[in-house]
Amino acid sequence: MSEYAVLASRSVRLTRRNPDAVITALVLPVLLMLVFVYFFGGAIETNTGKYVTYVAPGVLILCAGYGASMTATTVSNDMTGGIIDRFRSMDTSSTAVLAGHVAASVARNAAATAAVLGVAFAIGFRPHAGTGQWLAAVGILLAYITALSWLGAAAGLLAKTPEAAGGFTFVMLFLPYPSSAFVPVETMPHWLHGFADNQPVTPVIESLRGLLLDQPTGQSPWLALAWCGGLLAVTLPVCAALFRRRTA
């Protein structure tokens, strides 16, 4: 078994041994779904029928951001816990160590996404996507999760303590709000439109919403993939450089 598979398996096992984090990753998105639909949904007009139809893709992105942000904490725990010295003695590559955490992030997000979709279906979400559209939506969501997870790994390498790395969670939870996740951008103040339209979360959400509801997506999927590819192109070499600096 390659070192990548071994370290990915290790990171998944570490996730399973932290039930508080697992429960939070699964329960928080579900609670947010219920809060938005039942507390705020009656006051928001989105021209999509039931509000759950509009908000479900947004909650999926919020869920993905939270799950990926946990990578920052787990990487920081490794960097401050002494395990990296053992890995270095075994000539383990930095990419394999970090890729293991990213693999665990994808696994956590897969479970959380399934939970959110299950609740969304139970309260009225009815997508109209065909097989190809579902596959495209899953591909874009996985690309987004992977890009954010590597960004989280970079944040964990920069942070001096796991507590400081936890601050990355706030950023990832906040970013979907000034986007089209929960309300149409045109309902926001005019001065916010530029940021909301041109940040990475909006094209990802518009892609998922268009694909799942069988609506026109325009350039959103390509913009979403471009953002994800750009984040990966930046964060992968940055992670490698930061890891070398931290372990020098």
PDB file of C-alpha atoms in Angstrom:
ATOM      1  CA  MET A   1       0.000   0.000   0.000  1.00  0.00           C
ATOM      2  CA  SER A   2       1.393   3.424  -0.959  1.00  0.00           C
ATOM      3  CA  GLU A   3       2.229   6.037   1.646  1.00  0.00           C
ATOM      4  CA  TYR A   4      -0.649   8.154   0.336  1.00  0.00           C
ATOM      5  CA  ALA A   5      -3.189   5.407   1.043  1.00  0.00           C
ATOM      6  CA  VAL A   6      -1.672   4.671   4.463  1.00  0.00           C
ATOM      7  CA  LEU A   7      -1.752   8.304   5.567  1.00  0.00           C
ATOM      8  CA  ALA A   8      -5.228   8.845   4.160  1.00  0.00           C
ATOM      9  CA  SER A   9      -6.418   5.832   6.159  1.00  0.00           C
ATOM     10  CA  ARG A  10      -4.720   7.246   9.252  1.00  0.00           C
ATOM     11  CA  SER A  11      -6.473  10.604   8.885  1.00  0.00           C
ATOM     12  CA  VAL A  12      -9.860   8.949   8.432  1.00  0.00           C
ATOM     13  CA  ARG A  13      -9.268   6.866  11.583  1.00  0.00           C
ATOM     14  CA  LEU A  14      -8.337  10.017  13.505  1.00  0.00           C
ATOM     15  CA  THR A  15     -11.608  11.568  12.388  1.00  0.00           C
ATOM     16  CA  ARG A  16     -13.570   8.551  13.630  1.00  0.00           C
ATOM     17  CA  ARG A  17     -11.835   8.813  17.015  1.00  0.00           C
ATOM     18  CA  ASN A  18     -13.034  12.388  17.442  1.00  0.00           C
ATOM     19  CA  PRO A  19     -16.802  11.889  17.789  1.00  0.00           C
ATOM     20  CA  ASP A  20     -17.431  15.498  18.855  1.00  0.00           C
ATOM     21  CA  ALA A  21     -16.030  16.800  15.580  1.00  0.00           C
ATOM     22  CA  VAL A  22     -17.898  14.177  13.553  1.00  0.00           C
ATOM     23  CA  ILE A  23     -21.214  14.933  15.249  1.00  0.00           C
ATOM     24  CA  THR A  24     -20.719  18.668  14.792  1.00  0.00           C
ATOM     25  CA  ALA A  25     -19.836  18.229  11.121  1.00  0.00           C
ATOM     26  CA  LEU A  26     -23.021  16.208  10.581  1.00  0.00           C
ATOM     27  CA  VAL A  27     -25.473  17.991  12.876  1.00  0.00           C
ATOM     28  CA  LEU A  28     -24.540  21.640  12.272  1.00  0.00           C
ATOM     29  CA  PRO A  29     -25.400  21.666   8.540  1.00  0.00           C
ATOM     30  CA  VAL A  30     -28.684  19.869   9.212  1.00  0.00           C
ATOM     31  CA  LEU A  31     -29.625  22.396  11.902  1.00  0.00           C
ATOM     32  CA  LEU A  32     -28.721  25.269   9.588  1.00  0.00           C
ATOM     33  CA  MET A  33     -30.941  23.779   6.893  1.00  0.00           C
ATOM     34  CA  LEU A  34     -33.875  23.620   9.295  1.00  0.00           C
ATOM     35  CA  VAL A  35     -33.224  27.134  10.646  1.00  0.00           C
ATOM     36  CA  PHE A  36     -33.108  28.733   7.200  1.00  0.00           C
ATOM     37  CA  VAL A  37     -36.145  26.881   5.873  1.00  0.00           C
ATOM     38  CA  TYR A  38     -38.447  27.150   8.883  1.00  0.00           C
ATOM     39  CA  PHE A  39     -37.279  30.380  10.554  1.00  0.00           C
ATOM     40  CA  PHE A  40     -36.434  32.568   7.569  1.00  0.00           C
ATOM     41  CA  GLY A  41     -37.912  30.841   4.538  1.00  0.00           C
ATOM     42  CA  GLY A  42     -41.370  32.316   4.908  1.00  0.00           C
ATOM     43  CA  ALA A  43     -40.014  35.865   4.613  1.00  0.00           C
ATOM     44  CA  ILE A  44     -37.735  35.292   1.590  1.00  0.00           C
ATOM     45  CA  GLU A  45     -38.968  35.342  -2.011  1.00  0.00           C
ATOM     46  CA  THR A  46     -36.707  33.569  -4.509  1.00  0.00           C
ATOM     47  CA  ASN A  47     -39.066  32.644  -7.403  1.00  0.00           C
ATOM     48  CA  THR A  48     -38.210  28.962  -7.014  1.00  0.00           C
ATOM     49  CA  GLY A  49     -41.341  27.813  -5.200  1.00  0.00           C
ATOM     50  CA  LYS A  50     -40.428  26.369  -1.822  1.00  0.00           C
ATOM     51  CA  TYR A  51     -37.486  28.102  -0.179  1.00  0.00           C
ATOM     52  CA  VAL A  52     -35.836  24.741   0.503  1.00  0.00           C
ATOM     53  CA  THR A  53     -35.463  24.374  -3.271  1.00  0.00           C
ATOM     54  CA  TYR A  54     -33.382  27.547  -3.374  1.00  0.00           C
ATOM     55  CA  VAL A  55     -31.411  27.163  -0.162  1.00  0.00           C
ATOM     56  CA  ALA A  56     -30.402  23.480  -0.299  1.00  0.00           C
ATOM     57  CA  PRO A  57     -27.406  24.037  -2.638  1.00  0.00           C
ATOM     58  CA  GLY A  58     -26.290  26.925  -0.418  1.00  0.00           C
ATOM     59  CA  VAL A  59     -26.361  24.774   2.703  1.00  0.00           C
ATOM     60  CA  LEU A  60     -24.357  22.107   0.867  1.00  0.00           C
ATOM     61  CA  ILE A  61     -21.669  24.712   0.205  1.00  0.00           C
ATOM     62  CA  LEU A  62     -21.789  25.934   3.806  1.00  0.00           C
ATOM     63  CA  CYS A  63     -21.437  22.328   4.931  1.00  0.00           C
ATOM     64  CA  ALA A  64     -18.488  21.798   2.569  1.00  0.00           C
ATOM     65  CA  GLY A  65     -16.761  24.925   3.856  1.00  0.00           C
ATOM     66  CA  TYR A  66     -17.105  23.869   7.474  1.00  0.00           C
ATOM     67  CA  GLY A  67     -15.926  20.319   6.818  1.00  0.00           C
ATOM     68  CA  ALA A  68     -12.945  21.499   4.788  1.00  0.00           C
ATOM     69  CA  SER A  69     -11.984  24.111   7.371  1.00  0.00           C
ATOM     70  CA  MET A  70     -11.501  21.346   9.952  1.00  0.00           C
ATOM     71  CA  THR A  71      -8.429  20.361   7.921  1.00  0.00           C
ATOM     72  CA  ALA A  72      -6.669  23.440   9.311  1.00  0.00           C
ATOM     73  CA  THR A  73      -7.087  22.166  12.865  1.00  0.00           C
ATOM     74  CA  THR A  74      -6.074  18.579  12.137  1.00  0.00           C
ATOM     75  CA  VAL A  75      -2.950  19.690  10.241  1.00  0.00           C
ATOM     76  CA  SER A  76      -2.020  22.056  13.065  1.00  0.00           C
ATOM     77  CA  ASN A  77      -2.458  19.226  15.584  1.00  0.00           C
ATOM     78  CA  ASP A  78       0.015  17.127  13.623  1.00  0.00           C
ATOM     79  CA  MET A  79       2.515  19.975  13.326  1.00  0.00           C
ATOM     80  CA  THR A  80       2.488  20.654  17.072  1.00  0.00           C
ATOM     81  CA  GLY A  81       2.093  17.091  18.351  1.00  0.00           C
ATOM     82  CA  GLY A  82       5.436  15.557  17.428  1.00  0.00           C
ATOM     83  CA  ILE A  83       4.121  13.005  14.940  1.00  0.00           C
ATOM     84  CA  ILE A  84       5.799  14.851  12.053  1.00  0.00           C
ATOM     85  CA  ASP A  85       9.231  13.952  13.490  1.00  0.00           C
ATOM     86  CA  ARG A  86       8.332  10.283  13.200  1.00  0.00           C
ATOM     87  CA  PHE A  87       7.143  10.766   9.635  1.00  0.00           C
ATOM     88  CA  ARG A  88      10.393  12.511   8.747  1.00  0.00           C
ATOM     89  CA  SER A  89      12.403   9.604  10.174  1.00  0.00           C
ATOM     90  CA  MET A  90      10.517   7.323   7.773  1.00  0.00           C
ATOM     91  CA  ASP A  91      11.219   9.611   4.801  1.00  0.00           C
ATOM     92  CA  THR A  92       7.527  10.325   4.289  1.00  0.00           C
ATOM     93  CA  SER A  93       6.776  13.068   1.772  1.00  0.00           C
ATOM     94  CA  SER A  94       5.031  16.255   2.839  1.00  0.00           C
ATOM     95  CA  THR A  95       2.501  15.836   0.034  1.00  0.00           C
ATOM     96  CA  ALA A  96       1.446  12.429   1.383  1.00  0.00           C
ATOM     97  CA  VAL A  97       0.980  13.753   4.924  1.00  0.00           C
ATOM     98  CA  LEU A  98      -1.178  16.658   3.791  1.00  0.00           C
ATOM     99  CA  ALA A  99      -3.024  14.611   1.166  1.00  0.00           C
ATOM    100  CA  GLY A 100      -4.108  12.253   3.948  1.00  0.00           C
ATOM    101  CA  HIS A 101      -5.817  15.127   5.738  1.00  0.00           C
ATOM    102  CA  VAL A 102      -7.473  16.240   2.507  1.00  0.00           C
ATOM    103  CA  ALA A 103      -8.768  12.697   1.927  1.00  0.00           C
ATOM    104  CA  ALA A 104     -10.278  12.674   5.423  1.00  0.00           C
ATOM    105  CA  SER A 105     -11.894  16.042   4.693  1.00  0.00           C
ATOM    106  CA  VAL A 106     -13.522  14.649   1.544  1.00  0.00           C
ATOM    107  CA  ALA A 107     -14.796  11.649   3.528  1.00  0.00           C
ATOM    108  CA  ARG A 108     -16.263  13.899   6.253  1.00  0.00           C
ATOM    109  CA  ASN A 109     -17.923  16.070   3.654  1.00  0.00           C
ATOM    110  CA  ALA A 110     -19.394  13.094   1.821  1.00  0.00           C
ATOM    111  CA  ALA A 111     -21.134  11.993   5.022  1.00  0.00           C
ATOM    112  CA  ALA A 112     -22.289  15.535   5.838  1.00  0.00           C
ATOM    113  CA  THR A 113     -23.561  16.108   2.286  1.00  0.00           C
ATOM    114  CA  ALA A 114     -25.576  12.884   2.431  1.00  0.00           C
ATOM    115  CA  ALA A 115     -27.115  13.979   5.750  1.00  0.00           C
ATOM    116  CA  VAL A 116     -28.035  17.432   4.415  1.00  0.00           C
ATOM    117  CA  LEU A 117     -29.541  16.015   1.232  1.00  0.00           C
ATOM    118  CA  GLY A 118     -31.523  13.487   3.242  1.00  0.00           C
ATOM    119  CA  VAL A 119     -33.040  16.220   5.402  1.00  0.00           C
ATOM    120  CA  ALA A 120     -33.632  18.438   2.363  1.00  0.00           C
ATOM    121  CA  PHE A 121     -35.560  15.652   0.627  1.00  0.00           C
ATOM    122  CA  ALA A 122     -37.565  15.041   3.790  1.00  0.00           C
ATOM    123  CA  ILE A 123     -38.701  18.697   3.987  1.00  0.00           C
ATOM    124  CA  GLY A 124     -39.567  19.128   0.322  1.00  0.00           C
ATOM    125  CA  PHE A 125     -36.456  19.486  -1.844  1.00  0.00           C
ATOM    126  CA  ARG A 126     -37.198  17.973  -5.250  1.00  0.00           C
ATOM    127  CA  PRO A 127     -34.346  18.257  -7.773  1.00  0.00           C
ATOM    128  CA  HIS A 128     -35.001  17.686 -11.472  1.00  0.00           C
ATOM    129  CA  ALA A 129     -31.486  16.633 -12.465  1.00  0.00           C
ATOM    130  CA  GLY A 130     -30.674  13.772 -14.783  1.00  0.00           C
ATOM    131  CA  THR A 131     -27.765  11.392 -14.280  1.00  0.00           C
ATOM    132  CA  GLY A 132     -25.310  13.601 -16.156  1.00  0.00           C
ATOM    133  CA  GLN A 133     -26.349  16.668 -14.191  1.00  0.00           C
ATOM    134  CA  TRP A 134     -25.972  14.831 -10.881  1.00  0.00           C
ATOM    135  CA  LEU A 135     -22.488  13.678 -11.884  1.00  0.00           C
ATOM    136  CA  ALA A 136     -21.522  17.207 -12.926  1.00  0.00           C
ATOM    137  CA  ALA A 137     -22.846  18.635  -9.652  1.00  0.00           C
ATOM    138  CA  VAL A 138     -20.948  16.043  -7.614  1.00  0.00           C
ATOM    139  CA  GLY A 139     -17.776  16.744  -9.590  1.00  0.00           C
ATOM    140  CA  ILE A 140     -17.969  20.495  -8.980  1.00  0.00           C
ATOM    141  CA  LEU A 141     -18.717  19.964  -5.288  1.00  0.00           C
ATOM    142  CA  LEU A 142     -15.751  17.578  -4.926  1.00  0.00           C
ATOM    143  CA  ALA A 143     -13.474  20.058  -6.710  1.00  0.00           C
ATOM    144  CA  TYR A 144     -14.625  22.804  -4.320  1.00  0.00           C
ATOM    145  CA  ILE A 145     -14.134  20.612  -1.244  1.00  0.00           C
ATOM    146  CA  THR A 146     -10.672  19.555  -2.392  1.00  0.00           C
ATOM    147  CA  ALA A 147      -9.580  23.126  -3.114  1.00  0.00           C
ATOM    148  CA  LEU A 148     -10.860  24.373   0.248  1.00  0.00           C
ATOM    149  CA  SER A 149      -9.255  21.447   2.062  1.00  0.00           C
ATOM    150  CA  TRP A 150      -5.834  22.302   0.632  1.00  0.00           C
ATOM    151  CA  LEU A 151      -6.457  25.928   1.584  1.00  0.00           C
ATOM    152  CA  GLY A 152      -7.278  24.690   5.087  1.00  0.00           C
ATOM    153  CA  ALA A 153      -4.045  22.685   5.127  1.00  0.00           C
ATOM    154  CA  ALA A 154      -2.122  25.868   4.300  1.00  0.00           C
ATOM    155  CA  ALA A 155      -3.914  27.683   7.130  1.00  0.00           C
ATOM    156  CA  GLY A 156      -3.008  24.857   9.520  1.00  0.00           C
ATOM    157  CA  LEU A 157       0.650  25.117   8.514  1.00  0.00           C
ATOM    158  CA  LEU A 158       0.636  28.880   9.041  1.00  0.00           C
ATOM    159  CA  ALA A 159      -1.068  28.729  12.451  1.00  0.00           C
ATOM    160  CA  LYS A 160       1.126  28.356  15.511  1.00  0.00           C
ATOM    161  CA  THR A 161      -1.515  26.479  17.520  1.00  0.00           C
ATOM    162  CA  PRO A 162      -4.617  24.376  16.741  1.00  0.00           C
ATOM    163  CA  GLU A 163      -6.725  27.064  18.434  1.00  0.00           C
ATOM    164  CA  ALA A 164      -5.425  29.677  16.018  1.00  0.00           C
ATOM    165  CA  ALA A 165      -6.071  27.322  13.116  1.00  0.00           C
ATOM    166  CA  GLY A 166      -9.669  27.041  14.291  1.00  0.00           C
ATOM    167  CA  GLY A 167     -10.165  30.671  13.306  1.00  0.00           C
ATOM    168  CA  PHE A 168     -10.134  29.522   9.672  1.00  0.00           C
ATOM    169  CA  THR A 169     -13.528  27.925  10.359  1.00  0.00           C
ATOM    170  CA  PHE A 170     -15.093  31.357  10.835  1.00  0.00           C
ATOM    171  CA  VAL A 171     -13.869  32.531   7.427  1.00  0.00           C
ATOM    172  CA  MET A 172     -15.274  29.473   5.672  1.00  0.00           C
ATOM    173  CA  LEU A 173     -18.606  29.759   7.469  1.00  0.00           C
ATOM    174  CA  PHE A 174     -18.895  33.468   6.673  1.00  0.00           C
ATOM    175  CA  LEU A 175     -18.015  33.386   2.962  1.00  0.00           C
ATOM    176  CA  PRO A 176     -21.308  31.860   1.694  1.00  0.00           C
ATOM    177  CA  TYR A 177     -23.405  34.622   3.284  1.00  0.00           C
ATOM    178  CA  PRO A 178     -22.333  37.455   0.919  1.00  0.00           C
ATOM    179  CA  SER A 179     -23.195  35.251  -2.077  1.00  0.00           C
ATOM    180  CA  SER A 180     -26.290  33.825  -3.720  1.00  0.00           C
ATOM    181  CA  ALA A 181     -26.429  30.961  -1.210  1.00  0.00           C
ATOM    182  CA  PHE A 182     -29.398  32.147   0.843  1.00  0.00           C
ATOM    183  CA  VAL A 183     -30.884  35.141  -1.004  1.00  0.00           C
ATOM    184  CA  PRO A 184     -30.571  36.412  -4.590  1.00  0.00           C
ATOM    185  CA  VAL A 185     -27.644  38.812  -5.002  1.00  0.00           C
ATOM    186  CA  GLU A 186     -29.918  41.514  -6.441  1.00  0.00           C
ATOM    187  CA  THR A 187     -31.691  41.804  -3.081  1.00  0.00           C
ATOM    188  CA  MET A 188     -28.445  42.861  -1.373  1.00  0.00           C
ATOM    189  CA  PRO A 189     -27.202  46.473  -1.124  1.00  0.00           C
ATOM    190  CA  HIS A 190     -25.817  47.670  -4.445  1.00  0.00           C
ATOM    191  CA  TRP A 191     -22.296  48.182  -3.070  1.00  0.00           C
ATOM    192  CA  LEU A 192     -22.121  44.480  -2.175  1.00  0.00           C
ATOM    193  CA  HIS A 193     -23.050  43.175  -5.624  1.00  0.00           C
ATOM    194  CA  GLY A 194     -19.509  43.281  -7.005  1.00  0.00           C
ATOM    195  CA  PHE A 195     -18.096  41.119  -4.245  1.00  0.00           C
ATOM    196  CA  ALA A 196     -21.070  38.741  -4.115  1.00  0.00           C
ATOM    197  CA  ASP A 197     -21.018  38.168  -7.879  1.00  0.00           C
ATOM    198  CA  ASN A 198     -17.272  37.698  -8.172  1.00  0.00           C
ATOM    199  CA  GLN A 199     -16.245  35.620  -5.174  1.00  0.00           C
ATOM    200  CA  PRO A 200     -15.642  31.859  -5.578  1.00  0.00           C
ATOM    201  CA  VAL A 201     -18.711  30.657  -3.672  1.00  0.00           C
ATOM    202  CA  THR A 202     -21.304  32.233  -5.987  1.00  0.00           C
ATOM    203  CA  PRO A 203     -20.416  30.361  -9.221  1.00  0.00           C
ATOM    204  CA  VAL A 204     -20.171  27.078  -7.301  1.00  0.00           C
ATOM    205  CA  ILE A 205     -23.636  27.590  -5.819  1.00  0.00           C
ATOM    206  CA  GLU A 206     -25.146  28.761  -9.110  1.00  0.00           C
ATOM    207  CA  SER A 207     -23.667  25.686 -10.799  1.00  0.00           C
ATOM    208  CA  LEU A 208     -25.145  23.306  -8.234  1.00  0.00           C
ATOM    209  CA  ARG A 209     -28.505  25.083  -8.254  1.00  0.00           C
ATOM    210  CA  GLY A 210     -28.743  25.131 -12.039  1.00  0.00           C
ATOM    211  CA  LEU A 211     -27.674  21.510 -12.444  1.00  0.00           C
ATOM    212  CA  LEU A 212     -29.880  20.093  -9.692  1.00  0.00           C
ATOM    213  CA  LEU A 213     -32.949  22.104 -10.692  1.00  0.00           C
ATOM    214  CA  ASP A 214     -32.406  21.616 -14.449  1.00  0.00           C
ATOM    215  CA  GLN A 215     -32.011  25.347 -15.042  1.00  0.00           C
ATOM    216  CA  PRO A 216     -29.570  27.241 -17.291  1.00  0.00           C
ATOM    217  CA  THR A 217     -26.126  27.492 -15.698  1.00  0.00           C
ATOM    218  CA  GLY A 218     -24.427  29.849 -18.161  1.00  0.00           C
ATOM    219  CA  GLN A 219     -20.701  30.161 -17.481  1.00  0.00           C
ATOM    220  CA  SER A 220     -21.035  29.288 -13.788  1.00  0.00           C
ATOM    221  CA  PRO A 221     -19.595  25.729 -13.981  1.00  0.00           C
ATOM    222  CA  TRP A 222     -16.506  26.930 -15.849  1.00  0.00           C
ATOM    223  CA  LEU A 223     -16.037  29.835 -13.446  1.00  0.00           C
ATOM    224  CA  ALA A 224     -16.436  27.458 -10.492  1.00  0.00           C
ATOM    225  CA  LEU A 225     -13.837  25.055 -11.893  1.00  0.00           C
ATOM    226  CA  ALA A 226     -11.519  27.963 -12.705  1.00  0.00           C
ATOM    227  CA  TRP A 227     -11.710  29.180  -9.087  1.00  0.00           C
ATOM    228  CA  CYS A 228     -11.061  25.665  -7.776  1.00  0.00           C
ATOM    229  CA  GLY A 229      -8.171  25.134 -10.177  1.00  0.00           C
ATOM    230  CA  GLY A 230      -6.691  28.505  -9.283  1.00  0.00           C
ATOM    231  CA  LEU A 231      -6.889  27.782  -5.553  1.00  0.00           C
ATOM    232  CA  LEU A 232      -5.196  24.418  -6.067  1.00  0.00           C
ATOM    233  CA  ALA A 233      -2.500  25.930  -8.262  1.00  0.00           C
ATOM    234  CA  VAL A 234      -1.664  28.386  -5.478  1.00  0.00           C
ATOM    235  CA  THR A 235      -2.153  26.282  -2.347  1.00  0.00           C
ATOM    236  CA  LEU A 236      -0.305  23.109  -3.408  1.00  0.00           C
ATOM    237  CA  PRO A 237       3.130  24.754  -3.798  1.00  0.00           C
ATOM    238  CA  VAL A 238       2.435  27.003  -0.811  1.00  0.00           C
ATOM    239  CA  CYS A 239       1.680  23.950   1.353  1.00  0.00           C
ATOM    240  CA  ALA A 240       4.872  22.246   0.219  1.00  0.00           C
ATOM    241  CA  ALA A 241       6.945  25.346   1.011  1.00  0.00           C
ATOM    242  CA  LEU A 242       5.299  25.897   4.401  1.00  0.00           C
ATOM    243  CA  PHE A 243       5.762  22.241   5.358  1.00  0.00           C
ATOM    244  CA  ARG A 244       9.460  22.404   4.509  1.00  0.00           C
ATOM    245  CA  ARG A 245       9.828  25.596   6.530  1.00  0.00           C
ATOM    246  CA  ARG A 246       7.992  24.188   9.561  1.00  0.00           C
ATOM    247  CA  THR A 247      10.045  20.965   9.553  1.00  0.00           C
ATOM    248  CA  ALA A 248      13.445  22.438   8.688  1.00  0.00           C
TER     249      ALA A 248
END
